[in-house]
Structures are given as C-alpha cells and as structure tokens.
Amino acid sequence: MNFNTSINTGNEGLYWAGEIKKMVPEVEVVLFTAYADIALAVEGMKRGAFDFIVKPWDNEKLIEVLTAARDKARKAMKRDARSESGTTAESPMFWGSSAAMKAIRKTLDKIAPTDATVLITGENGTGKDVLAREIHAHSLRSGKPMVAVDAGAITETLFESELFGHVKGAFTDAHTDHVGKFEQADGGTLFLDEIGNIPLHLQAKLLRAIQSRSIVRVGGNEAKPINIRLICATNMDLEQLVREGRFREDLYYRINTVHINLPPLREERFAEKYHRPLTGIAPDAAAMLTEGRWSGNIRELQNCIEKAVILSDGNELTSKDIQPESASKPAGATLKAVSEAEEERLIREAMERSNGNISSAAKMLGVSRPTLYAKLKKYGL
C-alpha cells in the first residue's frame, strides 16, 4: 500500500499489517510486494506478518503459503476453543460395541505405554488420526507434544525441509533456521498420516532418519539425535504397493511393528449408543443408522446426525430425519456426474478430506486444478 507517487517504502502496508494483528490477532497476514528487500521482509515479520511474497509470484508457492497461513489460523482457533472448554482432546475416540473395536481397544491398552511403532490402516474417515491421538494420550509421552504431519500433502521440494528442518541460507527463501517436524516432536510422538503417498525416492530419506534416530537439517552437516514415538497411517494397501515396487519393503517392516486396522463404519453396530440432546432415536431411524452403508464413514455419520438434530421437529429422531449422503450419491460421483445443486457439497467434502490440498481434491472430483479453482471462487470457498 503506497498512496504517494514515487514512494516504494511499503510503510503504509507495514502499518496496516501491524494494525490488523492488533485488532484481530487470530488473522494471518501475508504481505505482497514488487520490491525484494530483505529489510522490508524482516520488518514485515516484526509487525506480525505470516510470510512475505515477492511479485511476480510462483503460483504453487503462493498456494503453499496461503494454505499454511490458513492451517495455522485454524489450529490456533481449535486450541482456543479447547482451552475455553477445558478439554485437551481434539475429538474423543468413539469405541462402539463391536468385537473388532473391543479388540482394538485391548491392543491399545497393551501398546500405548510402550514405544512400539504403530501402523494404522483403514478407509478415509474411519478415525485413524483420532486413534493415533488416543495412543499418544495413554502413552508415557503424553506430557510431550504429538506432532501430526499429512505426509501426502507435502510437496517433494519441501519434504526434507518440513520433516528435518533447514539451516539459514540452505536455499533462496531460507532466511532463518527452521526446526522440522522430527525435532518438534522430540520427546513425544510423531504422527505421519497418508504415508503411502510419499514418493519412493523420499522414502529412503525417511527410512534413514527412522533407523538412525537422528536427522540432518537441509544445508547442515550436524546429525541431531531425535527421541520420538512413531505412528503412521494410510488408507492404502502397503503390502500391495510393496509388491508393485511403489513402497520400500524395508520401510514397511520398520513402521509395521504393530498393525491396527480400523474397520469401516458400515461394519459397526452402535446406533443405539449414539447420544444426542434429544429423548431418543425412533426404531426406524436406528435401523437406518445401523444398516446404512456409510461410505463416508465417521464424517458422513457425523454430518448426517448433526443435520438430523437440527431439522428434527419432535423429541426423537425418526427415519424422515435421517438423510445419508451416500444414499443419494452414486458411487464414485464426480463433479462431471452430478447436478449443480450437489456441486458445492461435493467440493466442500473433497476439500475437507484432502485437508485443503487442491491437487488431491481435484483428483477426487475428477476435474482439473483450474476448474476446481473456478468452482471454489464461484462458491466463495
């Protein structure tokens, strides 16, 4: 923001960046400028800016920065909400009453106090991240941080920097030292989600860190010892990927000390256990909940129940209140195969499941990235 002709100090923009952070600290500010000046960038960071982007920018880099800023703000809001409510768990584990879930809980009780590496598998939405948090909460490391990483969402160029950190000057934008996820989790638990999506050549670097229990920051030469408990998760068949040569066999055995497979929700029977602020659930509604396929697993059930509670007119939920999304959506539905009325819902769902990763969401929806960008703009998402 330069309102005066021939002035390029950026002072107005710096002023308003500081004012925004004072008024609404939870909002992240990203500065854009045509002047690549280090002093200007440093001053912007001092005023509370999240990052500093020089024009003309690289689109991929731009999306990465804005996504990271959004994710940081969301995490801060969740922490504040938990603090206000006095709770520490992001989402409680719902165990149900099936034999499969009872067996998993028994396994958790045995392994949680140990440092055994755990591999959690299961379909999207089965609660793999929730189970990982439950293991950490019952471990001897519960007083230390649990650092969660969506390994599939990290770009290849940033993989080493994100996991192992980097030293100042390691590459063009490395203005300061950066502590990677391994070091952030030191003493606690590192949760690597979507590990099956890590490219083969990067799997070797991950294996080396796990085996040596040490990391070397990008651009550095000092090996730093790390003390972590590792939990990994994936919705992919890693054994099949190993057979196809797409996942390292030695890495697979390294992360598979204890294997827990979460069953899809359609195999569970817990409708009668699901409590909501109503007097109860009518038999016809309970039958629908129990017998529904729930291809979206926990996420779909949660959305369905929440919608039913909001729309219900009586003191109990009935079958007319239960509207499973999977019942009206054809299997493998994409934006090309649905009406415009369903577009926004499908886009929201895809963005949620991909944790905001544009490429992954576009792939789910069967459209190109530019098309998805246009749709996101259309619906203000």
Short mmCIF file of C-alpha atoms in Angstrom, two decimals:
data_model
loop_
_atom_site.label_atom_id
_atom_site.label_comp_id
_atom_site.label_asym_id
_atom_site.label_seq_id
_atom_site.Cartn_x
_atom_site.Cartn_y
_atom_site.Cartn_z
CA MET A 1 0.00 0.00 0.00
CA ASN A 2 1.73 3.10 -1.30
CA PHE A 3 -0.61 6.03 -1.72
CA ASN A 4 2.02 8.62 -2.57
CA THR A 5 3.60 8.79 -6.02
CA SER A 6 7.22 7.59 -6.29
CA ILE A 7 7.16 6.18 -2.73
CA ASN A 8 8.09 2.50 -2.52
CA THR A 9 8.95 2.07 1.16
CA GLY A 10 5.86 -0.03 1.84
CA ASN A 11 5.33 1.91 5.08
CA GLU A 12 1.56 2.12 4.67
CA GLY A 13 1.34 -1.63 4.11
CA LEU A 14 3.58 -2.33 7.10
CA TYR A 15 1.47 -0.01 9.24
CA TRP A 16 -1.77 -1.77 8.35
CA ALA A 17 -0.24 -5.22 8.80
CA GLY A 18 0.55 -4.22 12.38
CA GLU A 19 -2.88 -2.67 12.91
CA ILE A 20 -4.67 -5.80 11.64
CA LYS A 21 -2.68 -8.02 14.03
CA LYS A 22 -3.57 -5.67 16.92
CA MET A 23 -7.27 -5.66 16.10
CA VAL A 24 -7.68 -9.33 15.18
CA PRO A 25 -4.59 -11.30 16.26
CA GLU A 26 -6.06 -14.58 15.01
CA VAL A 27 -5.99 -13.36 11.39
CA GLU A 28 -2.83 -14.24 9.46
CA VAL A 29 -1.39 -11.53 7.21
CA VAL A 30 0.63 -12.26 4.07
CA LEU A 31 2.50 -9.34 2.51
CA PHE A 32 2.96 -8.98 -1.26
CA THR A 33 5.49 -6.63 -2.81
CA ALA A 34 7.31 -5.95 -6.07
CA TYR A 35 10.44 -5.00 -4.12
CA ALA A 36 12.55 -7.95 -2.94
CA ASP A 37 14.10 -6.18 0.01
CA ILE A 38 15.32 -8.25 2.99
CA ALA A 39 14.95 -5.35 5.43
CA LEU A 40 11.35 -4.89 4.30
CA ALA A 41 10.63 -8.59 4.82
CA VAL A 42 12.20 -8.57 8.29
CA GLU A 43 10.20 -5.50 9.29
CA GLY A 44 7.03 -7.15 7.99
CA MET A 45 7.67 -10.22 10.15
CA LYS A 46 8.27 -8.00 13.16
CA ARG A 47 4.84 -6.44 12.57
CA GLY A 48 3.32 -9.93 12.75
CA ALA A 49 3.11 -10.93 9.07
CA PHE A 50 2.95 -14.68 8.42
CA ASP A 51 5.04 -14.52 5.25
CA PHE A 52 6.37 -12.23 2.56
CA ILE A 53 5.79 -12.88 -1.16
CA VAL A 54 7.60 -11.08 -3.97
CA LYS A 55 5.80 -10.26 -7.22
CA PRO A 56 5.62 -11.80 -9.74
CA TRP A 57 4.99 -14.90 -7.65
CA ASP A 58 5.06 -18.60 -8.44
CA ASN A 59 1.51 -19.96 -8.24
CA GLU A 60 2.48 -23.19 -6.48
CA LYS A 61 4.47 -21.26 -3.88
CA LEU A 62 1.61 -18.82 -3.42
CA ILE A 63 -0.89 -21.60 -2.76
CA GLU A 64 1.51 -23.28 -0.31
CA VAL A 65 1.98 -20.06 1.68
CA LEU A 66 -1.71 -19.18 1.83
CA THR A 67 -2.66 -22.76 2.73
CA ALA A 68 -0.08 -22.80 5.52
CA ALA A 69 -1.39 -19.48 6.83
CA ARG A 70 -4.95 -20.78 6.81
CA ASP A 71 -3.95 -24.02 8.57
CA LYS A 72 -2.06 -22.10 11.25
CA ALA A 73 -5.11 -19.91 11.93
CA ARG A 74 -7.41 -22.94 12.10
CA LYS A 75 -5.13 -24.73 14.57
CA ALA A 76 -4.98 -21.63 16.75
CA MET A 77 -8.78 -21.39 16.77
CA LYS A 78 -9.07 -25.07 17.74
CA ARG A 79 -6.57 -24.60 20.59
CA ASP A 80 -8.50 -21.57 21.85
CA ALA A 81 -11.78 -23.49 21.70
CA ARG A 82 -10.31 -26.41 23.64
CA SER A 83 -8.83 -24.02 26.19
CA GLU A 84 -12.17 -22.30 26.73
CA SER A 85 -13.99 -25.61 27.13
CA GLY A 86 -11.33 -27.01 29.44
CA THR A 87 -10.75 -30.03 27.19
CA THR A 88 -7.50 -31.24 25.70
CA ALA A 89 -8.59 -33.89 23.20
CA GLU A 90 -9.42 -32.62 19.70
CA SER A 91 -12.03 -35.34 19.23
CA PRO A 92 -12.80 -38.21 21.62
CA MET A 93 -12.42 -41.78 20.40
CA PHE A 94 -15.80 -43.43 19.92
CA TRP A 95 -15.24 -47.12 20.57
CA GLY A 96 -18.62 -48.62 19.77
CA SER A 97 -19.51 -52.11 20.94
CA SER A 98 -18.37 -54.42 18.14
CA ALA A 99 -15.90 -57.25 18.69
CA ALA A 100 -13.45 -55.58 16.30
CA MET A 101 -13.37 -52.31 18.26
CA LYS A 102 -13.13 -54.13 21.59
CA ALA A 103 -10.09 -55.99 20.26
CA ILE A 104 -8.51 -52.71 19.09
CA ARG A 105 -9.06 -51.14 22.50
CA LYS A 106 -7.43 -54.14 24.17
CA THR A 107 -4.46 -53.79 21.83
CA LEU A 108 -4.22 -50.07 22.60
CA ASP A 109 -4.09 -50.76 26.34
CA LYS A 110 -1.13 -53.09 25.76
CA ILE A 111 0.92 -51.00 23.35
CA ALA A 112 0.23 -47.41 24.45
CA PRO A 113 2.70 -47.46 27.39
CA THR A 114 5.46 -48.80 25.10
CA ASP A 115 7.44 -47.03 22.39
CA ALA A 116 6.39 -49.56 19.73
CA THR A 117 5.97 -48.10 16.24
CA VAL A 118 2.34 -48.37 15.12
CA LEU A 119 0.83 -48.56 11.63
CA ILE A 120 -2.88 -47.65 11.47
CA THR A 121 -4.78 -48.58 8.32
CA GLY A 122 -8.39 -48.07 7.30
CA GLU A 123 -10.64 -46.27 4.86
CA ASN A 124 -10.92 -42.48 4.73
CA GLY A 125 -12.93 -41.15 7.66
CA THR A 126 -12.54 -44.15 9.97
CA GLY A 127 -10.73 -42.03 12.57
CA LYS A 128 -7.09 -43.03 12.12
CA ASP A 129 -5.90 -39.66 13.44
CA VAL A 130 -8.23 -39.93 16.42
CA LEU A 131 -6.83 -43.36 17.29
CA ALA A 132 -3.28 -42.01 16.97
CA ARG A 133 -4.10 -39.26 19.48
CA GLU A 134 -5.65 -41.86 21.78
CA ILE A 135 -2.44 -43.93 21.69
CA HIS A 136 -0.37 -40.83 22.49
CA ALA A 137 -2.73 -39.76 25.29
CA HIS A 138 -2.31 -43.16 27.01
CA SER A 139 1.45 -43.32 26.49
CA LEU A 140 4.29 -42.35 28.81
CA ARG A 141 4.95 -39.49 26.39
CA SER A 142 1.53 -37.86 26.87
CA GLY A 143 3.11 -34.87 28.62
CA LYS A 144 5.16 -34.14 25.49
CA PRO A 145 3.87 -32.91 22.10
CA MET A 146 2.23 -35.03 19.45
CA VAL A 147 3.11 -33.59 16.06
CA ALA A 148 0.84 -34.62 13.18
CA VAL A 149 2.03 -34.42 9.57
CA ASP A 150 -0.03 -35.01 6.42
CA ALA A 151 2.84 -36.62 4.53
CA GLY A 152 0.84 -36.86 1.33
CA ALA A 153 0.23 -33.10 1.22
CA ILE A 154 3.89 -32.05 1.44
CA THR A 155 5.39 -31.16 -1.93
CA GLU A 156 8.52 -33.08 -2.88
CA THR A 157 10.66 -29.95 -2.85
CA LEU A 158 9.66 -29.14 0.74
CA PHE A 159 9.64 -32.70 2.10
CA GLU A 160 13.09 -32.70 3.70
CA SER A 161 12.76 -29.14 4.98
CA GLU A 162 9.37 -29.86 6.58
CA LEU A 163 10.43 -33.11 8.26
CA PHE A 164 14.09 -32.48 9.04
CA GLY A 165 14.30 -28.68 9.06
CA HIS A 166 16.85 -26.45 7.33
CA VAL A 167 19.61 -24.02 8.24
CA LYS A 168 19.73 -20.38 7.27
CA GLY A 169 20.94 -19.96 3.69
CA ALA A 170 20.22 -23.58 2.70
CA PHE A 171 18.17 -22.28 -0.25
CA THR A 172 16.86 -18.99 -1.61
CA ASP A 173 13.99 -18.46 0.86
CA ALA A 174 15.79 -19.90 3.91
CA HIS A 175 16.25 -16.60 5.77
CA THR A 176 16.35 -18.26 9.20
CA ASP A 177 16.91 -21.70 10.70
CA HIS A 178 13.80 -23.90 10.58
CA VAL A 179 13.02 -26.71 13.03
CA GLY A 180 11.48 -29.72 11.27
CA LYS A 181 8.67 -31.96 12.47
CA PHE A 182 11.04 -34.62 13.81
CA GLU A 183 12.69 -32.10 16.14
CA GLN A 184 9.34 -30.55 17.08
CA ALA A 185 8.16 -33.98 18.24
CA ASP A 186 11.33 -34.72 20.23
CA GLY A 187 10.36 -36.49 23.45
CA GLY A 188 6.83 -37.02 22.19
CA THR A 189 5.02 -38.66 19.27
CA LEU A 190 5.36 -38.05 15.53
CA PHE A 191 2.23 -38.99 13.55
CA LEU A 192 2.81 -39.41 9.81
CA ASP A 193 -0.58 -39.57 8.09
CA GLU A 194 -1.02 -40.73 4.47
CA ILE A 195 2.45 -42.30 4.49
CA GLY A 196 1.55 -44.39 1.43
CA ASN A 197 1.62 -41.22 -0.70
CA ILE A 198 5.30 -40.46 -0.08
CA PRO A 199 7.31 -40.80 -3.34
CA LEU A 200 9.71 -43.75 -3.47
CA HIS A 201 12.91 -41.68 -3.58
CA LEU A 202 11.87 -39.76 -0.45
CA GLN A 203 11.01 -42.96 1.43
CA ALA A 204 14.75 -43.71 1.59
CA LYS A 205 15.40 -40.42 3.40
CA LEU A 206 12.60 -41.13 5.85
CA LEU A 207 13.89 -44.65 6.49
CA ARG A 208 17.38 -43.34 7.18
CA ALA A 209 16.07 -40.94 9.84
CA ILE A 210 13.95 -43.65 11.49
CA GLN A 211 16.80 -46.18 11.55
CA SER A 212 19.48 -43.81 12.79
CA ARG A 213 17.17 -41.98 15.20
CA SER A 214 18.79 -38.78 14.02
CA ILE A 215 18.25 -36.09 11.39
CA VAL A 216 20.41 -33.66 9.47
CA ARG A 217 18.83 -30.33 8.59
CA VAL A 218 18.88 -29.33 4.94
CA GLY A 219 22.05 -27.35 4.32
CA GLY A 220 23.62 -28.54 7.57
CA ASN A 221 26.12 -31.26 8.39
CA GLU A 222 25.42 -31.91 12.07
CA ALA A 223 23.43 -35.05 12.92
CA LYS A 224 20.86 -34.23 15.59
CA PRO A 225 19.58 -37.16 17.72
CA ILE A 226 15.80 -37.40 17.97
CA ASN A 227 13.72 -39.24 20.54
CA ILE A 228 10.25 -39.91 19.16
CA ARG A 229 7.50 -42.49 19.18
CA LEU A 230 6.39 -43.02 15.55
CA ILE A 231 2.80 -43.65 14.48
CA CYS A 232 1.94 -43.91 10.78
CA ALA A 233 -1.39 -44.14 8.98
CA THR A 234 -2.65 -44.82 5.48
CA ASN A 235 -5.79 -45.78 3.59
CA MET A 236 -3.68 -47.64 1.02
CA ASP A 237 -2.70 -51.32 0.84
CA LEU A 238 1.01 -51.03 1.61
CA GLU A 239 1.65 -54.74 1.04
CA GLN A 240 0.29 -54.38 -2.48
CA LEU A 241 2.41 -51.26 -3.02
CA VAL A 242 5.48 -53.22 -1.87
CA ARG A 243 4.70 -55.96 -4.39
CA GLU A 244 4.33 -53.32 -7.12
CA GLY A 245 7.64 -51.72 -6.15
CA ARG A 246 5.98 -48.45 -5.13
CA PHE A 247 6.76 -48.71 -1.42
CA ARG A 248 10.05 -49.79 0.13
CA GLU A 249 9.83 -53.19 1.81
CA ASP A 250 12.41 -52.26 4.45
CA LEU A 251 10.44 -49.11 5.35
CA TYR A 252 7.21 -51.11 5.51
CA TYR A 253 8.65 -53.54 8.05
CA ARG A 254 10.23 -50.70 10.01
CA ILE A 255 6.89 -48.90 10.54
CA ASN A 256 4.80 -52.06 10.95
CA THR A 257 5.86 -53.25 14.41
CA VAL A 258 2.21 -53.13 15.49
CA HIS A 259 -0.55 -53.02 12.86
CA ILE A 260 -4.06 -51.81 13.72
CA ASN A 261 -6.75 -51.88 11.03
CA LEU A 262 -9.80 -49.72 11.74
CA PRO A 263 -12.99 -51.26 10.30
CA PRO A 264 -15.25 -49.08 8.16
CA LEU A 265 -18.31 -47.72 9.91
CA ARG A 266 -20.67 -49.89 7.85
CA GLU A 267 -19.32 -52.87 9.79
CA GLU A 268 -20.22 -51.31 13.17
CA ARG A 269 -23.47 -51.59 15.19
CA PHE A 270 -23.70 -48.65 17.57
CA ALA A 271 -26.73 -46.55 16.61
CA GLU A 272 -28.36 -47.25 19.97
CA LYS A 273 -25.23 -45.94 21.72
CA TYR A 274 -25.20 -42.59 19.87
CA HIS A 275 -26.43 -39.97 22.34
CA ARG A 276 -27.68 -36.55 21.27
CA PRO A 277 -29.62 -33.84 23.15
CA LEU A 278 -32.97 -35.49 22.33
CA THR A 279 -35.05 -38.05 24.22
CA GLY A 280 -34.04 -40.79 21.82
CA ILE A 281 -33.93 -42.30 18.36
CA ALA A 282 -37.00 -43.99 16.89
CA PRO A 283 -36.61 -47.68 15.87
CA ASP A 284 -36.93 -46.88 12.17
CA ALA A 285 -34.18 -44.26 12.43
CA ALA A 286 -31.96 -46.59 14.47
CA ALA A 287 -32.39 -49.25 11.81
CA MET A 288 -31.30 -46.82 9.11
CA LEU A 289 -28.23 -45.83 11.12
CA THR A 290 -27.30 -49.45 11.80
CA GLU A 291 -27.92 -50.78 8.31
CA GLY A 292 -26.62 -47.79 6.34
CA ARG A 293 -23.52 -48.37 4.22
CA TRP A 294 -21.87 -45.08 5.34
CA SER A 295 -19.27 -44.99 2.59
CA GLY A 296 -18.03 -41.70 4.07
CA ASN A 297 -17.55 -43.42 7.45
CA ILE A 298 -17.40 -41.25 10.58
CA ARG A 299 -17.51 -37.94 8.70
CA GLU A 300 -20.70 -38.87 6.87
CA LEU A 301 -22.38 -40.19 10.03
CA GLN A 302 -21.48 -37.04 11.97
CA ASN A 303 -22.85 -34.81 9.21
CA CYS A 304 -25.99 -36.88 8.97
CA ILE A 305 -26.71 -36.86 12.73
CA GLU A 306 -25.96 -33.16 13.06
CA LYS A 307 -28.31 -32.35 10.19
CA ALA A 308 -31.00 -34.62 11.64
CA VAL A 309 -30.82 -32.96 15.08
CA ILE A 310 -31.13 -29.52 13.53
CA LEU A 311 -34.09 -30.43 11.28
CA SER A 312 -35.98 -32.70 13.70
CA ASP A 313 -39.38 -31.41 14.86
CA GLY A 314 -40.05 -33.92 17.64
CA ASN A 315 -38.37 -35.26 20.74
CA GLU A 316 -36.71 -38.12 18.91
CA LEU A 317 -35.05 -38.70 15.58
CA THR A 318 -37.13 -40.57 13.02
CA SER A 319 -36.33 -42.13 9.65
CA LYS A 320 -37.51 -38.99 7.85
CA ASP A 321 -34.78 -37.03 9.66
CA ILE A 322 -32.01 -39.41 8.58
CA GLN A 323 -30.63 -38.48 5.17
CA PRO A 324 -27.41 -40.40 4.42
CA GLU A 325 -25.38 -38.60 1.77
CA SER A 326 -24.22 -41.90 0.30
CA ALA A 327 -27.83 -42.93 -0.30
CA SER A 328 -28.36 -40.14 -2.82
CA LYS A 329 -24.89 -40.01 -4.29
CA PRO A 330 -23.83 -42.56 -6.90
CA ALA A 331 -20.65 -44.48 -6.14
CA GLY A 332 -17.60 -42.66 -7.47
CA ALA A 333 -19.60 -39.49 -8.10
CA THR A 334 -17.58 -36.62 -9.52
CA LEU A 335 -18.49 -33.08 -10.47
CA LYS A 336 -18.97 -34.28 -14.02
CA ALA A 337 -21.67 -36.71 -12.94
CA VAL A 338 -23.82 -34.63 -10.58
CA SER A 339 -26.20 -31.72 -10.84
CA GLU A 340 -25.17 -28.19 -9.98
CA ALA A 341 -27.18 -28.44 -6.77
CA GLU A 342 -24.72 -31.02 -5.42
CA GLU A 343 -21.54 -29.32 -6.60
CA GLU A 344 -20.87 -27.18 -3.56
CA ARG A 345 -21.42 -30.07 -1.12
CA LEU A 346 -19.09 -32.37 -3.05
CA ILE A 347 -16.42 -29.68 -3.30
CA ARG A 348 -16.61 -28.96 0.44
CA GLU A 349 -16.35 -32.68 1.20
CA ALA A 350 -13.38 -33.16 -1.14
CA MET A 351 -11.54 -30.15 0.30
CA GLU A 352 -12.14 -31.44 3.82
CA ARG A 353 -10.97 -34.96 3.01
CA SER A 354 -7.85 -33.66 1.27
CA ASN A 355 -7.14 -31.19 4.11
CA GLY A 356 -7.26 -28.31 1.65
CA ASN A 357 -4.88 -29.87 -0.88
CA ILE A 358 -6.09 -28.56 -4.26
CA SER A 359 -4.45 -31.30 -6.35
CA SER A 360 -5.85 -34.12 -4.21
CA ALA A 361 -9.33 -32.58 -4.13
CA ALA A 362 -9.34 -32.07 -7.92
CA LYS A 363 -8.33 -35.71 -8.40
CA MET A 364 -11.17 -36.88 -6.11
CA LEU A 365 -13.67 -34.78 -8.02
CA GLY A 366 -12.42 -35.80 -11.46
CA VAL A 367 -11.68 -32.25 -12.62
CA SER A 368 -8.58 -30.22 -13.42
CA ARG A 369 -6.98 -27.82 -10.94
CA PRO A 370 -8.06 -24.71 -12.93
CA THR A 371 -11.64 -26.00 -12.98
CA LEU A 372 -11.60 -26.55 -9.22
CA TYR A 373 -10.13 -23.09 -8.65
CA ALA A 374 -13.03 -21.63 -10.64
CA LYS A 375 -15.57 -23.64 -8.64
CA LEU A 376 -14.02 -22.59 -5.33
CA LYS A 377 -14.24 -18.96 -6.40
CA LYS A 378 -17.83 -19.48 -7.57
CA TYR A 379 -18.96 -20.76 -4.17
CA GLY A 380 -16.71 -18.49 -2.14
CA LEU A 381 -14.81 -21.41 -0.60
#
